[in-house]
């Protein structure tokens, strides 16, 4: 009994002596760049351009943040912008090995009549009952906006255009396109065939992210088939060297539409303009949005994946601290000159008691500007943190009687671009 009392007393004394050296709560950093950058002082932020369009969206590609919009969730007819989803499905099926670029695709009477030279719509002038390589049809659909190419691709991948439309809708659900429904692959006007400017921006972002090699086709300015050379209808490919896609659309119900993307230095923006009154108008409006976005917004990487964001004290574990972090890079887009005004905070427990598993969700990282949330990300344990032995657990248990909870905040300087 005396030995056990002496042992407990020794642990208690050691523990109390350690209180003075215990880690103090980490303070929240001001998220400034590692390399100082000039910051405009009280620089005004002008409103976005006023556009004569049914709906439009300006989105940052890296973060997915909508920087400006008008009627972004209003249902509109997509016309040939539909073909962005058609090409996304084709790229996904190619990546899965279900079809191959050199597949010989039969040009059916349905594809020929529904999208061929005898129609009023855009066409690749495919010959009836001929066979065309899948890659050439993809070129014809994207560059020439060929309706016959789109229908032929749909029939090859799914057996019929109707079944392919079901496949398009399944992919739409996976991508979170909550206000989109397709009934054909080409974009011809039809009941229950609709989308929104925001959904098209999300789809465009997914296409660029998931299939960057196939996306390069969207920057091609012209394509020749059957001896007929046709130009890409995206006029910005000739006007602005930073533009590398995406797709135009037009019919009487939809008006003139354009989804576009441009990259300047390390920044990429996506714009979607739906329901304008002419080809030049849609191009001019898109150019205005791109110029506005690049001029007045910037994107920064605040924290890197799998690197510590904070290292609070760990109790009853083999390690003295626990490394907390994020599983994906934390990016944020904000008005230029406002980086120093960002606030970083974490919602996590006030004390951490082992054990923890790698990747275990332990809270939330929040980034705000002027009190408004910009980004939220889960905070996880970056490593395994097993329990310590009995004596360490006993000592820490005693210390915890005297220890108040910590106000844990990000303790690492954010990484920046």
Coordinates of C-alpha atoms in Angstrom, one line a residue:
X1 CA 0.0 0.0 0.0
X2 CA 2.8 2.3 0.9
X3 CA 4.6 1.6 -2.4
X4 CA 1.5 2.3 -4.4
X5 CA 1.0 5.6 -2.5
X6 CA 4.6 6.7 -3.1
X7 CA 4.2 5.8 -6.8
X8 CA 1.0 7.9 -7.1
X9 CA 2.6 10.8 -5.3
X10 CA 5.6 10.7 -7.5
X11 CA 3.4 10.8 -10.7
X12 CA 1.4 13.6 -9.2
X13 CA 4.4 15.7 -8.4
X14 CA 5.9 15.2 -11.8
X15 CA 2.6 16.0 -13.4
X16 CA 2.1 19.2 -11.4
X17 CA 5.6 20.3 -12.2
X18 CA 4.8 19.8 -15.9
X19 CA 1.8 22.2 -15.8
X20 CA 4.0 25.2 -16.0
X21 CA 5.6 23.9 -19.2
X22 CA 2.3 22.7 -20.7
X23 CA 1.6 24.0 -24.2
X24 CA -0.3 27.2 -24.3
X25 CA -3.3 27.6 -26.6
X26 CA -2.3 28.3 -30.2
X27 CA -3.3 31.6 -31.5
X28 CA -5.0 32.1 -34.8
X29 CA -2.7 33.4 -37.5
X30 CA -3.3 36.2 -39.9
X31 CA -3.3 34.3 -43.2
X32 CA -0.7 36.3 -45.0
X33 CA 1.3 35.0 -48.0
X34 CA 4.8 33.5 -47.3
X35 CA 6.1 36.1 -49.7
X36 CA 4.6 39.6 -49.3
X37 CA 2.5 40.8 -52.2
X38 CA 1.4 44.4 -52.8
X39 CA -2.1 45.0 -51.5
X40 CA -4.4 47.7 -52.7
X41 CA -5.5 50.0 -49.9
X42 CA -9.3 50.5 -49.7
X43 CA -9.5 49.6 -53.4
X44 CA -13.1 49.7 -54.6
X45 CA -14.8 46.6 -55.9
X46 CA -17.0 47.4 -58.9
X47 CA -20.2 45.4 -59.5
X48 CA -20.1 42.8 -62.4
X49 CA -21.1 43.8 -65.9
X50 CA -24.8 44.1 -66.6
X51 CA -25.7 41.5 -69.3
X52 CA -28.7 41.2 -71.5
X53 CA -29.1 37.5 -71.1
X54 CA -31.6 35.1 -69.6
X55 CA -29.0 33.7 -67.2
X56 CA -25.3 33.8 -66.6
X57 CA -22.5 32.6 -64.3
X58 CA -18.9 33.5 -63.6
X59 CA -17.1 30.7 -61.7
X60 CA -13.5 30.2 -60.6
X61 CA -12.3 26.8 -61.8
X62 CA -10.0 25.9 -59.0
X63 CA -12.4 26.5 -56.1
X64 CA -15.8 26.2 -57.9
X65 CA -16.8 29.5 -56.3
X66 CA -19.4 31.5 -58.1
X67 CA -18.0 35.0 -58.3
X68 CA -21.0 36.6 -60.0
X69 CA -24.3 35.5 -61.5
X70 CA -27.8 36.4 -62.7
X71 CA -30.6 33.8 -62.6
X72 CA -28.0 31.0 -62.2
X73 CA -30.6 28.4 -61.2
X74 CA -33.4 29.4 -63.7
X75 CA -34.2 26.5 -66.1
X76 CA -33.2 27.3 -69.7
X77 CA -32.9 25.3 -72.9
X78 CA -29.2 24.4 -73.5
X79 CA -29.3 23.9 -77.2
X80 CA -25.9 22.5 -78.4
X81 CA -24.3 23.2 -75.1
X82 CA -25.9 19.8 -74.4
X83 CA -22.9 18.3 -76.3
X84 CA -20.7 19.1 -73.3
X85 CA -22.5 16.4 -71.4
X86 CA -22.5 14.1 -74.5
X87 CA -18.7 14.5 -74.8
X88 CA -18.3 14.0 -71.0
X89 CA -20.1 10.7 -71.2
X90 CA -18.0 9.6 -74.2
X91 CA -14.8 10.5 -72.4
X92 CA -15.9 8.6 -69.3
X93 CA -16.7 5.5 -71.3
X94 CA -13.4 5.8 -73.1
X95 CA -11.6 6.1 -69.8
X96 CA -13.4 3.0 -68.5
X97 CA -12.4 1.0 -71.6
X98 CA -16.0 0.4 -72.8
X99 CA -15.3 2.0 -76.2
X100 CA -12.1 2.9 -78.1
X101 CA -11.1 5.9 -80.1
X102 CA -10.7 3.8 -83.2
X103 CA -14.1 2.1 -83.0
X104 CA -15.9 2.1 -86.3
X105 CA -19.2 3.8 -85.7
X106 CA -22.2 3.1 -88.0
X107 CA -24.0 6.1 -89.2
X108 CA -27.7 5.1 -89.0
X109 CA -30.6 6.5 -90.9
X110 CA -31.7 8.1 -87.6
X111 CA -28.4 9.9 -87.2
X112 CA -28.4 11.0 -90.8
X113 CA -32.0 12.2 -90.9
X114 CA -32.0 13.7 -87.4
X115 CA -28.8 15.5 -87.6
X116 CA -27.5 15.4 -91.2
X117 CA -27.3 17.8 -94.1
X118 CA -31.1 17.7 -94.7
X119 CA -31.8 19.4 -91.4
X120 CA -31.6 23.0 -90.4
X121 CA -29.2 22.3 -87.6
X122 CA -25.4 22.0 -87.5
X123 CA -24.0 18.9 -89.1
X124 CA -20.8 17.1 -89.8
X125 CA -22.2 15.9 -93.2
X126 CA -21.8 12.2 -92.3
X127 CA -22.8 9.8 -95.1
X128 CA -25.7 7.5 -94.6
X129 CA -24.7 3.9 -93.7
X130 CA -21.0 4.8 -93.6
X131 CA -18.6 4.0 -90.8
X132 CA -16.6 6.7 -89.0
X133 CA -14.0 6.3 -86.3
X134 CA -15.2 7.4 -82.9
X135 CA -12.5 9.9 -82.5
X136 CA -13.5 11.6 -85.7
X137 CA -17.1 11.8 -84.5
X138 CA -15.9 13.4 -81.3
X139 CA -14.1 16.0 -83.3
X140 CA -17.1 16.6 -85.5
X141 CA -19.4 17.0 -82.5
X142 CA -17.2 19.3 -80.5
X143 CA -15.5 21.4 -83.3
X144 CA -18.3 21.4 -85.9
X145 CA -21.2 21.0 -83.4
X146 CA -22.5 18.2 -85.6
X147 CA -25.8 16.9 -84.5
X148 CA -25.3 13.8 -86.6
X149 CA -22.0 13.1 -84.9
X150 CA -23.7 13.4 -81.5
X151 CA -26.6 11.0 -82.4
X152 CA -24.2 8.5 -83.9
X153 CA -22.0 8.5 -80.8
X154 CA -25.1 8.1 -78.6
X155 CA -26.3 5.1 -80.6
X156 CA -22.8 3.5 -80.5
X157 CA -22.4 3.8 -76.8
X158 CA -25.9 3.0 -75.6
X159 CA -27.8 1.3 -78.5
X160 CA -30.2 4.2 -78.9
X161 CA -30.3 7.9 -78.3
X162 CA -33.0 7.5 -75.7
X163 CA -31.0 5.1 -73.6
X164 CA -27.9 7.4 -73.9
X165 CA -30.0 10.3 -72.6
X166 CA -30.7 8.1 -69.5
X167 CA -27.0 7.6 -69.2
X168 CA -26.4 11.4 -69.5
X169 CA -28.9 11.9 -66.6
X170 CA -27.1 9.4 -64.4
X171 CA -23.8 11.3 -64.9
X172 CA -25.6 14.5 -64.2
X173 CA -26.7 13.2 -60.9
X174 CA -23.2 12.1 -60.0
X175 CA -21.9 15.6 -60.8
X176 CA -24.5 17.2 -58.7
X177 CA -26.4 18.9 -61.5
X178 CA -29.6 19.3 -59.6
X179 CA -31.6 21.2 -62.2
X180 CA -30.7 19.4 -65.4
X181 CA -32.5 16.8 -67.4
X182 CA -31.6 15.6 -70.9
X183 CA -33.8 13.7 -73.5
X184 CA -31.3 13.8 -76.4
X185 CA -27.6 14.0 -77.1
X186 CA -27.5 16.9 -79.6
X187 CA -29.5 19.6 -77.8
X188 CA -32.4 19.8 -80.3
X189 CA -35.4 21.5 -78.6
X190 CA -37.6 19.0 -76.8
X191 CA -40.0 19.0 -73.8
X192 CA -38.3 18.2 -70.5
X193 CA -34.8 19.0 -72.0
X194 CA -33.4 21.7 -69.7
X195 CA -30.5 22.9 -67.5
X196 CA -29.3 26.0 -65.7
X197 CA -26.3 28.3 -66.1
X198 CA -24.9 27.1 -62.8
X199 CA -25.2 23.4 -63.8
X200 CA -23.5 24.0 -67.1
X201 CA -20.6 25.7 -65.2
X202 CA -20.4 22.7 -62.8
X203 CA -20.4 20.4 -65.8
X204 CA -17.7 22.4 -67.6
X205 CA -15.5 22.3 -64.5
X206 CA -15.9 18.6 -64.3
X207 CA -15.0 18.1 -67.9
X208 CA -11.8 20.2 -67.6
X209 CA -10.8 18.5 -64.3
X210 CA -11.7 14.8 -65.2
X211 CA -10.7 14.6 -68.9
X212 CA -8.1 17.3 -69.6
X213 CA -6.7 15.5 -72.7
X214 CA -10.1 15.3 -74.3
X215 CA -10.9 18.9 -73.3
X216 CA -8.0 20.0 -75.6
X217 CA -10.3 19.2 -78.5
X218 CA -12.5 22.2 -77.5
X219 CA -9.6 24.6 -78.4
X220 CA -9.4 23.3 -82.0
X221 CA -10.5 26.0 -84.4
X222 CA -11.5 24.0 -87.5
X223 CA -12.1 20.4 -88.6
X224 CA -12.6 18.9 -92.1
X225 CA -14.8 15.9 -92.9
X226 CA -16.2 14.7 -96.2
X227 CA -14.2 17.4 -97.9
X228 CA -16.0 20.1 -96.0
X229 CA -14.0 22.3 -93.6
X230 CA -16.0 24.0 -90.8
X231 CA -14.9 26.5 -88.2
X232 CA -15.5 26.2 -84.4
X233 CA -18.4 28.6 -83.6
X234 CA -16.7 29.9 -80.4
X235 CA -15.5 33.3 -81.7
X236 CA -13.4 33.9 -78.6
X237 CA -10.9 31.2 -79.8
X238 CA -9.8 33.8 -82.4
X239 CA -10.2 36.9 -80.3
X240 CA -8.6 35.9 -76.9
X241 CA -5.6 33.6 -76.7
X242 CA -6.3 32.6 -73.2
X243 CA -9.7 31.0 -74.2
X244 CA -9.4 27.3 -74.8
X245 CA -13.1 26.3 -74.9
X246 CA -15.9 25.4 -74.5
X247 CA -19.1 25.3 -76.5
X248 CA -21.7 27.4 -78.3
X249 CA -25.4 26.7 -78.6
X250 CA -28.4 28.2 -80.5
X251 CA -31.9 27.6 -81.5
X252 CA -35.1 29.7 -81.4
X253 CA -36.1 28.6 -78.0
X254 CA -32.7 28.9 -76.3
X255 CA -31.4 32.0 -78.0
X256 CA -27.6 32.3 -78.4
X257 CA -25.6 30.7 -75.7
X258 CA -21.9 30.2 -74.9
X259 CA -20.0 28.3 -72.2
X260 CA -16.4 29.4 -72.2
X261 CA -13.2 28.9 -70.2
X262 CA -9.9 30.8 -70.2
X263 CA -6.6 30.5 -68.3
X264 CA -4.3 33.4 -67.6
X265 CA -1.2 32.6 -65.7
X266 CA -2.3 30.2 -62.9
X267 CA -5.9 31.4 -62.9
X268 CA -8.7 29.7 -64.8
X269 CA -12.3 31.0 -65.0
X270 CA -15.5 29.5 -66.4
X271 CA -18.4 31.6 -67.8
X272 CA -21.8 30.5 -69.0
X273 CA -24.1 33.0 -70.8
X274 CA -27.5 31.7 -71.8
X275 CA -30.2 33.3 -73.9
X276 CA -28.6 36.2 -75.7
X277 CA -29.7 37.9 -78.9
X278 CA -26.9 37.1 -81.3
X279 CA -23.5 35.4 -81.9
X280 CA -21.5 38.6 -81.4
X281 CA -23.5 39.5 -78.4
X282 CA -22.8 36.2 -76.6
X283 CA -19.1 36.5 -77.4
X284 CA -18.9 40.2 -76.2
X285 CA -20.7 39.4 -73.0
X286 CA -18.5 36.4 -72.3
X287 CA -15.4 38.5 -72.9
X288 CA -16.7 41.1 -70.5
X289 CA -17.2 38.5 -67.7
X290 CA -13.8 37.0 -68.3
X291 CA -12.0 40.3 -68.2
X292 CA -13.9 41.3 -65.0
X293 CA -13.1 38.1 -63.3
X294 CA -9.4 38.1 -64.1
X295 CA -9.1 41.8 -63.2
X296 CA -10.8 41.8 -59.8
X297 CA -10.4 38.3 -58.3
X298 CA -7.5 36.1 -57.3
X299 CA -7.2 32.5 -56.0
X300 CA -4.8 31.4 -53.2
X301 CA -3.9 28.0 -51.8
X302 CA -4.2 28.5 -48.0
X303 CA -3.3 25.0 -46.8
X304 CA -1.8 21.9 -48.5
X305 CA -3.3 18.4 -48.2
X306 CA -1.8 16.1 -45.6
X307 CA 0.3 18.9 -44.0
X308 CA -0.3 20.0 -40.4
X309 CA -2.7 22.8 -39.9
X310 CA -2.5 22.6 -36.1
X311 CA -0.6 20.5 -33.5
X312 CA -2.4 20.6 -30.2
X313 CA -1.4 18.6 -27.1
X314 CA -2.2 14.9 -27.2
X315 CA -3.2 13.2 -23.9
X316 CA -2.7 9.5 -23.0
X317 CA -0.9 8.9 -26.3
X318 CA 2.6 7.8 -27.4
X319 CA 3.1 11.2 -29.1
X320 CA 3.1 14.5 -27.3
X321 CA 1.0 16.3 -29.9
X322 CA -1.5 15.4 -32.6
X323 CA -1.1 16.7 -36.2
X324 CA -4.4 18.0 -37.6
X325 CA -4.8 18.7 -41.3
X326 CA -7.0 18.5 -44.4
X327 CA -7.2 15.8 -47.0
X328 CA -7.4 18.2 -50.0
X329 CA -5.7 21.5 -50.7
X330 CA -7.7 24.4 -49.3
X331 CA -8.1 27.0 -52.1
X332 CA -10.1 30.3 -51.8
X333 CA -11.0 32.9 -54.4
X334 CA -11.5 36.5 -53.2
X335 CA -11.4 40.1 -54.4
X336 CA -7.9 41.2 -55.2
X337 CA -6.2 43.0 -52.3
X338 CA -8.2 41.3 -49.6
X339 CA -6.0 38.4 -48.7
X340 CA -4.8 39.9 -45.5
X341 CA -8.4 40.2 -44.3
X342 CA -9.0 36.4 -44.4
X343 CA -9.8 34.8 -41.0
X344 CA -9.0 31.1 -40.3
X345 CA -10.6 29.2 -37.4
X346 CA -11.2 25.6 -36.4
X347 CA -14.1 24.0 -34.7
X348 CA -12.4 21.0 -32.9
X349 CA -12.5 19.5 -29.4
X350 CA -10.8 21.4 -26.6
X351 CA -8.7 18.4 -25.7
X352 CA -7.4 15.4 -27.6
X353 CA -7.2 12.0 -25.8
X354 CA -5.7 9.0 -27.7
X355 CA -6.3 6.8 -29.5
X356 CA -7.1 8.2 -33.0
X357 CA -7.0 6.6 -36.4
X358 CA -5.4 8.2 -39.5
X359 CA -8.0 10.2 -41.4
X360 CA -10.4 10.3 -38.4
X361 CA -12.7 13.3 -38.7
X362 CA -12.1 15.6 -35.7
X363 CA -13.7 18.9 -36.7
X364 CA -14.0 21.7 -39.3
X365 CA -11.7 24.3 -40.7
X366 CA -13.5 27.6 -41.6
X367 CA -12.2 30.4 -43.7
X368 CA -14.2 33.7 -43.6
X369 CA -14.0 37.2 -45.1
X370 CA -15.8 40.0 -43.5
X371 CA -17.6 37.5 -41.3
X372 CA -19.0 35.6 -44.3
X373 CA -18.0 31.9 -44.9
X374 CA -15.8 31.2 -48.0
X375 CA -14.6 27.7 -47.4
X376 CA -15.3 24.9 -44.9
X377 CA -13.2 21.7 -44.8
X378 CA -13.1 18.6 -42.5
X379 CA -10.2 18.5 -40.1
X380 CA -8.7 15.0 -39.7
X381 CA -5.9 13.2 -37.8
X382 CA -2.9 13.0 -40.2
X383 CA -1.4 9.9 -38.6
X384 CA -2.3 7.0 -36.3
X385 CA -2.2 7.9 -32.6
X386 CA -2.3 4.8 -30.4
X387 CA -2.7 4.8 -26.6
X388 CA 0.4 5.1 -24.4
X389 CA 1.2 2.6 -21.6
X390 CA -0.5 2.5 -18.3
X391 CA 1.9 4.9 -16.5
X392 CA 1.6 7.5 -19.2
X393 CA -2.1 7.3 -19.2
X394 CA -2.2 7.5 -15.5
X395 CA 0.0 10.6 -15.4
X396 CA -2.0 12.3 -18.1
X397 CA -5.2 11.4 -16.4
X398 CA -4.1 13.3 -13.3
X399 CA -2.9 16.3 -15.3
X400 CA -6.3 16.5 -17.0
X401 CA -7.8 17.2 -13.6
X402 CA -5.8 20.5 -13.5
X403 CA -5.9 21.3 -17.3
X404 CA -8.6 23.4 -18.9
X405 CA -9.6 22.9 -22.6
X406 CA -7.5 24.6 -25.3
X407 CA -8.8 27.0 -27.8
X408 CA -7.2 25.3 -30.7
X409 CA -6.7 27.4 -33.8
X410 CA -4.6 26.9 -37.0
X411 CA -1.0 27.2 -35.9
X412 CA 0.7 26.9 -39.2
X413 CA 1.3 29.7 -41.7
X414 CA -0.9 29.1 -44.7
X415 CA 0.7 28.0 -47.9
X416 CA 0.1 30.4 -50.8
X417 CA 0.5 30.6 -54.5

